[in-house]
Short mmCIF file of C-alpha atoms and ligand atoms in Angstrom, two decimals:
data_model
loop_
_atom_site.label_atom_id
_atom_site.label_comp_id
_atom_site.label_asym_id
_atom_site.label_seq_id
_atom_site.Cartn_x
_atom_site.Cartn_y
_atom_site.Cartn_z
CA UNK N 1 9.76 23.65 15.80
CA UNK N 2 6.77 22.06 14.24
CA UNK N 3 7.16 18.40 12.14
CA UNK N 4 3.48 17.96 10.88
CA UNK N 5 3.08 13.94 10.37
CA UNK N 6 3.08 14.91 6.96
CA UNK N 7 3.17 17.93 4.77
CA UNK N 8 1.06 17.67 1.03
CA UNK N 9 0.87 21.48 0.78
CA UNK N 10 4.75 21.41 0.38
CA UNK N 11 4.70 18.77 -2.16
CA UNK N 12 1.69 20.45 -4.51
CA UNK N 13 3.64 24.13 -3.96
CA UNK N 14 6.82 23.13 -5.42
CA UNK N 15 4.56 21.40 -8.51
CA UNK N 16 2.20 23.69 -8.79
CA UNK N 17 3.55 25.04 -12.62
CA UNK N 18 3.51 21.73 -13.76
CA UNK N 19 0.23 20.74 -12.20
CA UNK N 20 -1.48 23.74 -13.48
CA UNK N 21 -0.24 22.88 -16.81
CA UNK N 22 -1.34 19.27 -17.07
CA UNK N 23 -5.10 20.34 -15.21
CA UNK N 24 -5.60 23.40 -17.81
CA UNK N 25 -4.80 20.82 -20.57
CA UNK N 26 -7.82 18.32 -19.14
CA UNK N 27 -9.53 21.51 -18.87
CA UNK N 28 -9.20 22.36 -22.02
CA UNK N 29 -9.73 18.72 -23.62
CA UNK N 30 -12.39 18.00 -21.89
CA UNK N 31 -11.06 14.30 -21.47
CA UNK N 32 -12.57 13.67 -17.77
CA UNK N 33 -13.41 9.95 -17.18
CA UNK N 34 -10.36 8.06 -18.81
CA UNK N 35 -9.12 9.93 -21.82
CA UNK N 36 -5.28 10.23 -23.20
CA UNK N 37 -3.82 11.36 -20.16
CA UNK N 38 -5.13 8.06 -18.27
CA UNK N 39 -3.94 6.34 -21.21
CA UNK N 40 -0.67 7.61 -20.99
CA UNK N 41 -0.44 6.97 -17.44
CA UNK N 42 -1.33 3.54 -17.60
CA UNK N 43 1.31 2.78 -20.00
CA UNK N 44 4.11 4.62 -18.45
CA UNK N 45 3.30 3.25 -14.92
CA UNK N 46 3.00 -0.20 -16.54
CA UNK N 47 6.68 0.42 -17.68
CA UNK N 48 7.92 1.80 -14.67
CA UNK N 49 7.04 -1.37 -12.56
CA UNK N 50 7.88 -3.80 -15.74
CA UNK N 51 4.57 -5.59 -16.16
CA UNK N 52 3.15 -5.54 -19.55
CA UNK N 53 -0.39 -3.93 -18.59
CA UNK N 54 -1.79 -1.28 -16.38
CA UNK N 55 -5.31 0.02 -15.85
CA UNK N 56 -6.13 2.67 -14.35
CA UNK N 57 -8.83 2.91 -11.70
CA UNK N 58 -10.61 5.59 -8.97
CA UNK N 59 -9.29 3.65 -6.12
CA UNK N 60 -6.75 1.02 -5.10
CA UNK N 61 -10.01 -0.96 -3.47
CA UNK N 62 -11.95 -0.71 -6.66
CA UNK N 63 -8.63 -1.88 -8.28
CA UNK N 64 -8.40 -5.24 -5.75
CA UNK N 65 -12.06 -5.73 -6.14
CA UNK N 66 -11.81 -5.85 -9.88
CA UNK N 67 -8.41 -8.25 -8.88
CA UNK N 68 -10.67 -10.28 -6.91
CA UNK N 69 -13.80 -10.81 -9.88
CA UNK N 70 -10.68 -11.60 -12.84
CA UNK N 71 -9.89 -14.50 -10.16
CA UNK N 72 -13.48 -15.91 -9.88
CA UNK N 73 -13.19 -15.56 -6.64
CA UNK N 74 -16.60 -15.91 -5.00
CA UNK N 75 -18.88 -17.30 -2.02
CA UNK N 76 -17.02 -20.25 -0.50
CA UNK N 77 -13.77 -19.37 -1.46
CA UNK N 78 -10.92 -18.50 0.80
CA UNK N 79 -8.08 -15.82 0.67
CA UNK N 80 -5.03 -16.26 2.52
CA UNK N 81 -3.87 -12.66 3.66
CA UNK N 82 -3.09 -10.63 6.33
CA UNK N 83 -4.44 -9.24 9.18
CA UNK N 84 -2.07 -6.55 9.72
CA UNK N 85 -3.03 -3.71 6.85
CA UNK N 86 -4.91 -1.05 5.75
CA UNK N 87 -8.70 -2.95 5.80
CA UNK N 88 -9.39 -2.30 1.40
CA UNK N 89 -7.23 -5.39 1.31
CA UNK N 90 -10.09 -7.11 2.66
CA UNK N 91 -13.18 -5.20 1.07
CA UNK N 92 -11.76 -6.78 -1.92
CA UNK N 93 -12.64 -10.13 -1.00
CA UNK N 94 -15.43 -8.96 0.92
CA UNK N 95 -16.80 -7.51 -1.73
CA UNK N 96 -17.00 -11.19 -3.77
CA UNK N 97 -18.50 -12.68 -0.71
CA UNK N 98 -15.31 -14.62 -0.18
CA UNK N 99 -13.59 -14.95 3.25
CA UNK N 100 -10.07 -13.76 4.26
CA UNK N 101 -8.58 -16.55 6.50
CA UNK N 102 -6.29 -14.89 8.33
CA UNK N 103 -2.34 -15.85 8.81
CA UNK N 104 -0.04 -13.70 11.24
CA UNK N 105 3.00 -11.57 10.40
CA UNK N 106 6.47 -11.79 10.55
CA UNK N 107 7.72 -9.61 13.50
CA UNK N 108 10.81 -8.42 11.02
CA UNK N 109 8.98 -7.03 8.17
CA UNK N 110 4.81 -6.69 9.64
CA UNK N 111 4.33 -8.77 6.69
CA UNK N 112 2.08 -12.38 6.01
CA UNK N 113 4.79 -15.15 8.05
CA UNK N 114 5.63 -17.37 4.73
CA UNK N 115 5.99 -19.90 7.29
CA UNK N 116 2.60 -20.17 8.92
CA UNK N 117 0.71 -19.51 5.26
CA UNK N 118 0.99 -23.78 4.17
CA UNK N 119 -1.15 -24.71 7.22
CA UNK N 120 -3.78 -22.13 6.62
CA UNK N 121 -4.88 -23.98 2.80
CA UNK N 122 -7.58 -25.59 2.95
CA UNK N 123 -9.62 -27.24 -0.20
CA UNK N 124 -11.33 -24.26 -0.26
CA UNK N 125 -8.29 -22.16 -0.39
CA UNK N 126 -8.52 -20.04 -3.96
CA UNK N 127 -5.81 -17.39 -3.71
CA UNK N 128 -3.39 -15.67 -1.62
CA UNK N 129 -3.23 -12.10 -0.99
CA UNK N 130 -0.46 -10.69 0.72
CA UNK N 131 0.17 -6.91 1.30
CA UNK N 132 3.69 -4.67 0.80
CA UNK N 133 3.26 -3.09 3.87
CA UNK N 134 4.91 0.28 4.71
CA UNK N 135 7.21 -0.12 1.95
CA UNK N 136 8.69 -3.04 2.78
CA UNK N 137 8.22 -6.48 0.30
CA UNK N 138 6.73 -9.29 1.66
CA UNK N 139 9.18 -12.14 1.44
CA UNK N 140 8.53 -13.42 -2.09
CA UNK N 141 10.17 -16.64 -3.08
CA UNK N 142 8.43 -18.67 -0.35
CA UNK N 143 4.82 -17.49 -0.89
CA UNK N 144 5.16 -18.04 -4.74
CA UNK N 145 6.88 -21.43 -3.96
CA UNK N 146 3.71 -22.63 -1.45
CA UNK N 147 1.47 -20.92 -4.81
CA UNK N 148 3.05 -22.75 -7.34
CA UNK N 149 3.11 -26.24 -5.52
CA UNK N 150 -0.96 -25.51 -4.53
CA UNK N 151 -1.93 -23.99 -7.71
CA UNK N 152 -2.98 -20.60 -6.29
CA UNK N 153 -2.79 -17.50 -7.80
CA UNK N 154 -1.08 -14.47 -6.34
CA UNK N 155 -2.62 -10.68 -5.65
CA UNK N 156 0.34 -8.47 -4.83
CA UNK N 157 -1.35 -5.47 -2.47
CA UNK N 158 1.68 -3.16 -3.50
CA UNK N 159 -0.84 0.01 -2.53
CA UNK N 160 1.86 1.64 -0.17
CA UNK N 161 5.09 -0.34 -2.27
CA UNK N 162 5.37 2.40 -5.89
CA UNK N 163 8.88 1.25 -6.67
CA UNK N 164 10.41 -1.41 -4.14
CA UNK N 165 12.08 -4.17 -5.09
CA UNK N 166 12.53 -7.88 -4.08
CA UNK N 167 16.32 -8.96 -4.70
CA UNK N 168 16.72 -6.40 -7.30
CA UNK N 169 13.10 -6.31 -8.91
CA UNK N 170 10.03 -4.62 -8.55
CA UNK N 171 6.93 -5.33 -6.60
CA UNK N 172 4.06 -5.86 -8.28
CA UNK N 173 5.83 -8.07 -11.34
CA UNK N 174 5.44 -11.47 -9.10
CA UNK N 175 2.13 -11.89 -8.68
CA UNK N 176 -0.70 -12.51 -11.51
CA UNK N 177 -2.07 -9.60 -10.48
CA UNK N 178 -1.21 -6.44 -8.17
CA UNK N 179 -3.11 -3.16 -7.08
CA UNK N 180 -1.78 -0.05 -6.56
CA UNK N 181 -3.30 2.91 -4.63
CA UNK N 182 -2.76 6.81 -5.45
CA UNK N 183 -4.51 7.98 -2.91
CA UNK N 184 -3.32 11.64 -2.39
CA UNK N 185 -0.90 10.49 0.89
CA UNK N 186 0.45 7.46 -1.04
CA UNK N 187 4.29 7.96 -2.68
CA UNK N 188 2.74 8.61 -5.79
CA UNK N 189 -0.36 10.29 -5.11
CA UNK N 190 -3.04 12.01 -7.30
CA UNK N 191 -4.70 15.07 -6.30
CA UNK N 192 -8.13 12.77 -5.63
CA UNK N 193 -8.68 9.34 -5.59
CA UNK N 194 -6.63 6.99 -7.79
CA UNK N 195 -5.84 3.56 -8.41
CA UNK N 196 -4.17 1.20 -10.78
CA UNK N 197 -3.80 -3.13 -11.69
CA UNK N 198 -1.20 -4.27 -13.31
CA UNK N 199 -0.51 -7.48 -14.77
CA UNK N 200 1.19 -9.69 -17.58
CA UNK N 201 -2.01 -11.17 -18.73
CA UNK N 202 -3.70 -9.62 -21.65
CA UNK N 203 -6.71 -11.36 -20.77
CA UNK N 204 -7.09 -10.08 -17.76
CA UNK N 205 -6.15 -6.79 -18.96
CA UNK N 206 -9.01 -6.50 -21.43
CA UNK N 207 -11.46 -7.65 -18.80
CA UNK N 208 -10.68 -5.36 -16.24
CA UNK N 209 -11.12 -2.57 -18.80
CA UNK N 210 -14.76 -3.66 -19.17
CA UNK N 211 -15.25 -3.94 -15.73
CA UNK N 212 -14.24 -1.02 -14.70
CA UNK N 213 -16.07 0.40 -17.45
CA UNK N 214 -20.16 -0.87 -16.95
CA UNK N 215 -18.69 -4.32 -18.43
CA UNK N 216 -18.42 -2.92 -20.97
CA UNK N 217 -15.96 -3.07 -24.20
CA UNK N 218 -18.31 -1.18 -27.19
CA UNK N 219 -20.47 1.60 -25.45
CA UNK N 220 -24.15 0.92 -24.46
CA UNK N 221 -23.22 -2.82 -25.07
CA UNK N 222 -22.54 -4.27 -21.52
CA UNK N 223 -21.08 -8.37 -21.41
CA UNK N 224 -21.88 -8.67 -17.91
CA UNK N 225 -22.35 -7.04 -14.99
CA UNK N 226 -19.63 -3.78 -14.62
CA UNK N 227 -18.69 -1.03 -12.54
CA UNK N 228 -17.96 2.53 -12.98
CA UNK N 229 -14.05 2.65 -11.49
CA UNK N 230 -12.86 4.83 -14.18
CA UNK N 231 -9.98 7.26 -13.10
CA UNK N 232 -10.71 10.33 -14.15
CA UNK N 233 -8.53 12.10 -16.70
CA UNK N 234 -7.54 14.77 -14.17
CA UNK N 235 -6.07 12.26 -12.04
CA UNK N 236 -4.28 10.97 -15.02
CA UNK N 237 -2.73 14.07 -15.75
CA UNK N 238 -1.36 14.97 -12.45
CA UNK N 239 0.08 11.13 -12.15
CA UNK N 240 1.74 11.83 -14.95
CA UNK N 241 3.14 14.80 -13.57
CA UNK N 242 4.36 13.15 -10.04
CA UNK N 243 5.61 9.89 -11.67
CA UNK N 244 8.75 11.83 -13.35
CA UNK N 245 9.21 12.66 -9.62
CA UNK N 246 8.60 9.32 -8.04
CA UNK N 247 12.09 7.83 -8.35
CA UNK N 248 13.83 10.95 -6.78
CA UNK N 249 11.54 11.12 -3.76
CA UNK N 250 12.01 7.33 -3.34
CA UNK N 251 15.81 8.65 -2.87
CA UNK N 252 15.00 10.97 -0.42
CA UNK N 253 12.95 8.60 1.41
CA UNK N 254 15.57 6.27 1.89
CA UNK N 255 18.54 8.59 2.96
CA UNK N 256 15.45 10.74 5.72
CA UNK N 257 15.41 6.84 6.65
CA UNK N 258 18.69 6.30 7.15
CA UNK N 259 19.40 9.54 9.26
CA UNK N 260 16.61 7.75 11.07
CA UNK N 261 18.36 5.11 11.52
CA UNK N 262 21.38 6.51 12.64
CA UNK N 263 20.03 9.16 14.69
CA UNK N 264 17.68 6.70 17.23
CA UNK N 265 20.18 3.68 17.17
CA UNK N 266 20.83 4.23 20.64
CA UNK N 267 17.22 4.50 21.64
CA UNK N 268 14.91 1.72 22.88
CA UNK N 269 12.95 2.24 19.92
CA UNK N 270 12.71 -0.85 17.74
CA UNK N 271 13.82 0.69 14.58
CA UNK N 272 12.44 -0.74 10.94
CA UNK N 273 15.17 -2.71 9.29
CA UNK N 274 15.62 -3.64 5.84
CA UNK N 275 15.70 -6.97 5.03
CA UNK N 276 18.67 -8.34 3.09
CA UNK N 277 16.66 -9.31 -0.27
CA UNK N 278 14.46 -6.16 0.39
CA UNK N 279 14.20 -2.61 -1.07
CA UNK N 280 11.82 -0.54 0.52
CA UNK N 281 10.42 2.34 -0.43
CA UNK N 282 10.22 3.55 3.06
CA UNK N 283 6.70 4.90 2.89
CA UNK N 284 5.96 4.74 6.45
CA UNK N 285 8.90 4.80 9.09
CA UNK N 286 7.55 2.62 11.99
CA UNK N 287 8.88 2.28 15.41
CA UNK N 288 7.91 0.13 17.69
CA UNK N 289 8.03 0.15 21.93
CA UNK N 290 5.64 -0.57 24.79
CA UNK N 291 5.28 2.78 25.52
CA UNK N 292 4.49 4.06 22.68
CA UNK N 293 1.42 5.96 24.00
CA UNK N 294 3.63 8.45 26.83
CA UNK N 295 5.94 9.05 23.63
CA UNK N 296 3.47 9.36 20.98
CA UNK N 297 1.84 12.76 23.67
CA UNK N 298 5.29 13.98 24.21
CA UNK N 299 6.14 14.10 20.95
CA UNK N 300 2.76 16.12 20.35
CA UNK N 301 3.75 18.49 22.75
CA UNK N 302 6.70 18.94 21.44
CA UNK N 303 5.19 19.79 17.77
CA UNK N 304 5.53 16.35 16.12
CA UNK N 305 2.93 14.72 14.14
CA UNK N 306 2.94 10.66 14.49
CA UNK N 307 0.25 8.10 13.48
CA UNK N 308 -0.73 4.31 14.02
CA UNK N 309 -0.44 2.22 11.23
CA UNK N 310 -2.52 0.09 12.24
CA UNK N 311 -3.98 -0.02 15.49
CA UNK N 312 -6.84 -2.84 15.82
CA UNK N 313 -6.16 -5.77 13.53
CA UNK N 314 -8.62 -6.77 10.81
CA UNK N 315 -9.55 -10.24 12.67
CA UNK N 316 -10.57 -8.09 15.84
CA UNK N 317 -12.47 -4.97 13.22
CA UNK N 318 -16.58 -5.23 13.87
CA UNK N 319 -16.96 -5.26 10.52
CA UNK N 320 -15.42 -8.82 10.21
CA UNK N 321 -17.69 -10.45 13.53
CA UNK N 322 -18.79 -12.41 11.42
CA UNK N 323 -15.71 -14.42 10.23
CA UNK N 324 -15.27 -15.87 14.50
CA UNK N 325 -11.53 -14.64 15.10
CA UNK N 326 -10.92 -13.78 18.58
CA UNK N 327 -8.07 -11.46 20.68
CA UNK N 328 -4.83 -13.85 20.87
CA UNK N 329 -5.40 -15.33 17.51
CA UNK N 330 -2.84 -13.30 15.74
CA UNK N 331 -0.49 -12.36 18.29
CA UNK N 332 2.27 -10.94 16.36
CA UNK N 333 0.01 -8.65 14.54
CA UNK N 334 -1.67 -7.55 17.98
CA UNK N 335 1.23 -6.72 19.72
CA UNK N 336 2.16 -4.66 16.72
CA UNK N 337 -1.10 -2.96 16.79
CA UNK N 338 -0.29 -1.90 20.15
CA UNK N 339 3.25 -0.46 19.96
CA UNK N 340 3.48 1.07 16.29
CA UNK N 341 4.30 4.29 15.89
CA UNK N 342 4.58 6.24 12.56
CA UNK N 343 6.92 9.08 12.48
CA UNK N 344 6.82 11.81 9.82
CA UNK N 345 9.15 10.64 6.18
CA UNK N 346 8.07 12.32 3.36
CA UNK N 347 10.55 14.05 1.04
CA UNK N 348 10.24 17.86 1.98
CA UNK N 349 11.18 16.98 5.43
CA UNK N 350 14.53 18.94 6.37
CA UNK N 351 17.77 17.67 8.15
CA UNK N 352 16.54 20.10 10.62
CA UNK N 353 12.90 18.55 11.08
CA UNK N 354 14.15 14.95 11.15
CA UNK N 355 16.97 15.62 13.87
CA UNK N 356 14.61 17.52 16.24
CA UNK N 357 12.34 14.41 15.94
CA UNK N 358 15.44 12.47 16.92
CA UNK N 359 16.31 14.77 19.92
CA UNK N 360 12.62 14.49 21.36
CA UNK N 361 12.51 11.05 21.36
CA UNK N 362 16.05 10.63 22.93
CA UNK N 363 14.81 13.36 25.91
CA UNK N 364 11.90 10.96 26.70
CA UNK N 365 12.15 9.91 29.42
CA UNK N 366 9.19 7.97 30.33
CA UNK N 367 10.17 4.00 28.60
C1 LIG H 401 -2.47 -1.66 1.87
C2 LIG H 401 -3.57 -0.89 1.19
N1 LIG H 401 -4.44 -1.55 0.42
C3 LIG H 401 -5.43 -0.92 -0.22
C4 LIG H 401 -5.60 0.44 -0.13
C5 LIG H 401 -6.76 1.08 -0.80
O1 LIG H 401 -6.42 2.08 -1.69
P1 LIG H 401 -7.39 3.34 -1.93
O2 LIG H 401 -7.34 4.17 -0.70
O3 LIG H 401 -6.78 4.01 -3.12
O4 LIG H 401 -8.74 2.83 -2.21
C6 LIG H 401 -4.68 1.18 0.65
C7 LIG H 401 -4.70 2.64 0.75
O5 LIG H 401 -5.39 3.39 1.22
C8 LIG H 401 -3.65 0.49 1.34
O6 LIG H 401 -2.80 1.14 2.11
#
């Protein structure tokens, strides 16, 4: 049997009447760089999270970067955030010539340790930026409770969180802002590049338009400095295609994790737990073990796709020398780099495909 690490071709087939439709209608309006169907998009996806305003973008990093400039974040300013992600969460502030100080993860979740975030504030501290990794919320209450008694501003990174909720509501609503990414792997994925803000501030809102948009707000009149992040209106159109989908394949998500679950319970895998104010939205399924190497080659040979999410830590990436972190720093997140293992979970994967995963791993024999 094969189980690619993930299937898209299956996805797009069973769409492809309704994508047609919604590309032949761009086609035929013409609407390319924002448009009605980015419009529409933007207010549907604003509703389906519950914040008051979303704006749509070509990226998720182009969406924190534009997070990053409503913040007036800048040169001597530091970012609490996590070393343990995909690295756009860090372009962001790179891009504003601020520096991400680092704070390690909670071995539970893979997400920023509330507890060890206090000590990292400095005077310089201007934000805090922590990531829903895999799925999974970060915990919350305790970051917004160290932000509220410092004065600091939260950036959700919800890029890989479309839907989860923290006791009983969505990501994405806590912070003042938070940045989604549609890349084309991503729950809700466009067919391109795609990425979205939303927040509750009108202000903001309004801003980030321009910015995304050459600064700005009347054509061939520009405020200040800008960007062209548009989405385009194709992208629009298929997201508003796959968000009438999004909440079902969350569904399946959760029960291919739970035959997960129950199927390598008995294994020495360390299996990904929910936590008990958490709904995840089980984008990745990550196992962990020593040995994850000898089983990530025998599941190859055996036909099964796996990935790392993430191997090599931001603090220890060359492109982030510069900032002086060194191996042992961030242990937690290190040892994690070394024994994650993503197995396939998207929602076209079969009873079939997902219990011959589970009978490979329980005939390894090499722990
Ligand atoms: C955690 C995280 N942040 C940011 C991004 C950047 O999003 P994009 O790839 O749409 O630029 C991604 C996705 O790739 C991500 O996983």
């Amino acid at each position: 049997m094969n189980v690619p690490y993930f299937d898209l071709p299956a996805q797009i087939k069973a769409l492809r009447p309704e994508l047609d439709a919604a590309i032949a209608r761009t086609l035929d309006s013409c609407a390319f760089c924002l448009g009605p169907e980015v419009a529409k998009f933007e207010r549907e996806f604003a509703a389906y999270v519950g914040a008051a305003h979303g704006i749509g973008f070509n990226s998720g990093t182009s969406a924190l970067h534009i997070a990053a400039l409503l913040l007036g974040l800048g040169p001597g300013d530091e970012v609490i955030t996590t070393p343990f992600t995909f690295v756009a969460t860090s372009w962001a502030l790179a891009y504003v010539g601020a520096r991400p100080v680092f704070v390690d993860i909670d071995e539970a979740t893979f997400n920023l340790d509330p507890a060890l975030v206090e000590k990292a504030i400095t005077p310089r501290t201007k934000a805090i930026m922590p990531v829903h990794l895999y799925g999974h919320p970060f915990d919350v209450d305790p970051i917004l409770e160290i932000c509220r008694r410092h004065r600091l501003p939260l950036i959700e990174d919800a890029a890989q969180a479309h839907g989860a909720r923290y006791k009983g509501k969505q990501v994405g609503t806590f912070g003042e802002l938070a940045a989604y990414s549609f890349y084309p792997g991503k729950n809700l994925g466009a067919c391109g590049e795609a990425g979205a803000l939303v927040t509750s501030r009108a202000d903001f809102a309004a801003r980030a338009r321009s910015l995304r948009e050459h600064g700005s707000k009347e054509r061939y009149y520009h405020e200040e400095v800008g960007y062209n992040y548009r989405m385009e209106g194709i992208q629009g159109a298929v997201l508003n295609v796959k968000l009438k989908h999004l909440l079902t394949w969350t569904v399946a998500r959760r029960r291919i994790a739970h035959r997960y679950h129950a199927l390598l319970a008995a294994t020495p895998l360390r299996l990904p737990r929910e936590a008990a104010w958490a709904q995840s939205v089980y984008h990745l399924y990550v196992v962990r073990h020593p040995s994850r190497d000898r089983l990530r080659d025998h599941l190859q040979a055996k036909g099964i796709g796996t990935a790392l999410h993430y191997p090599l830590p931001l603090h220890l990436q060359k492109c982030f020398a510069q900032l002086d972190y060194k191996a042992g720093d961030f242990p937690v997140a290190e040892r994690a780099g070394r024994e994650c293992m993503s197995l396939p979970i998207y929602p076209e994967l079969t009873d079939e495909q997902i219990d011959y995963v589970g009978a490979m791993i329980a005939e390894f024999k090499g722990w």
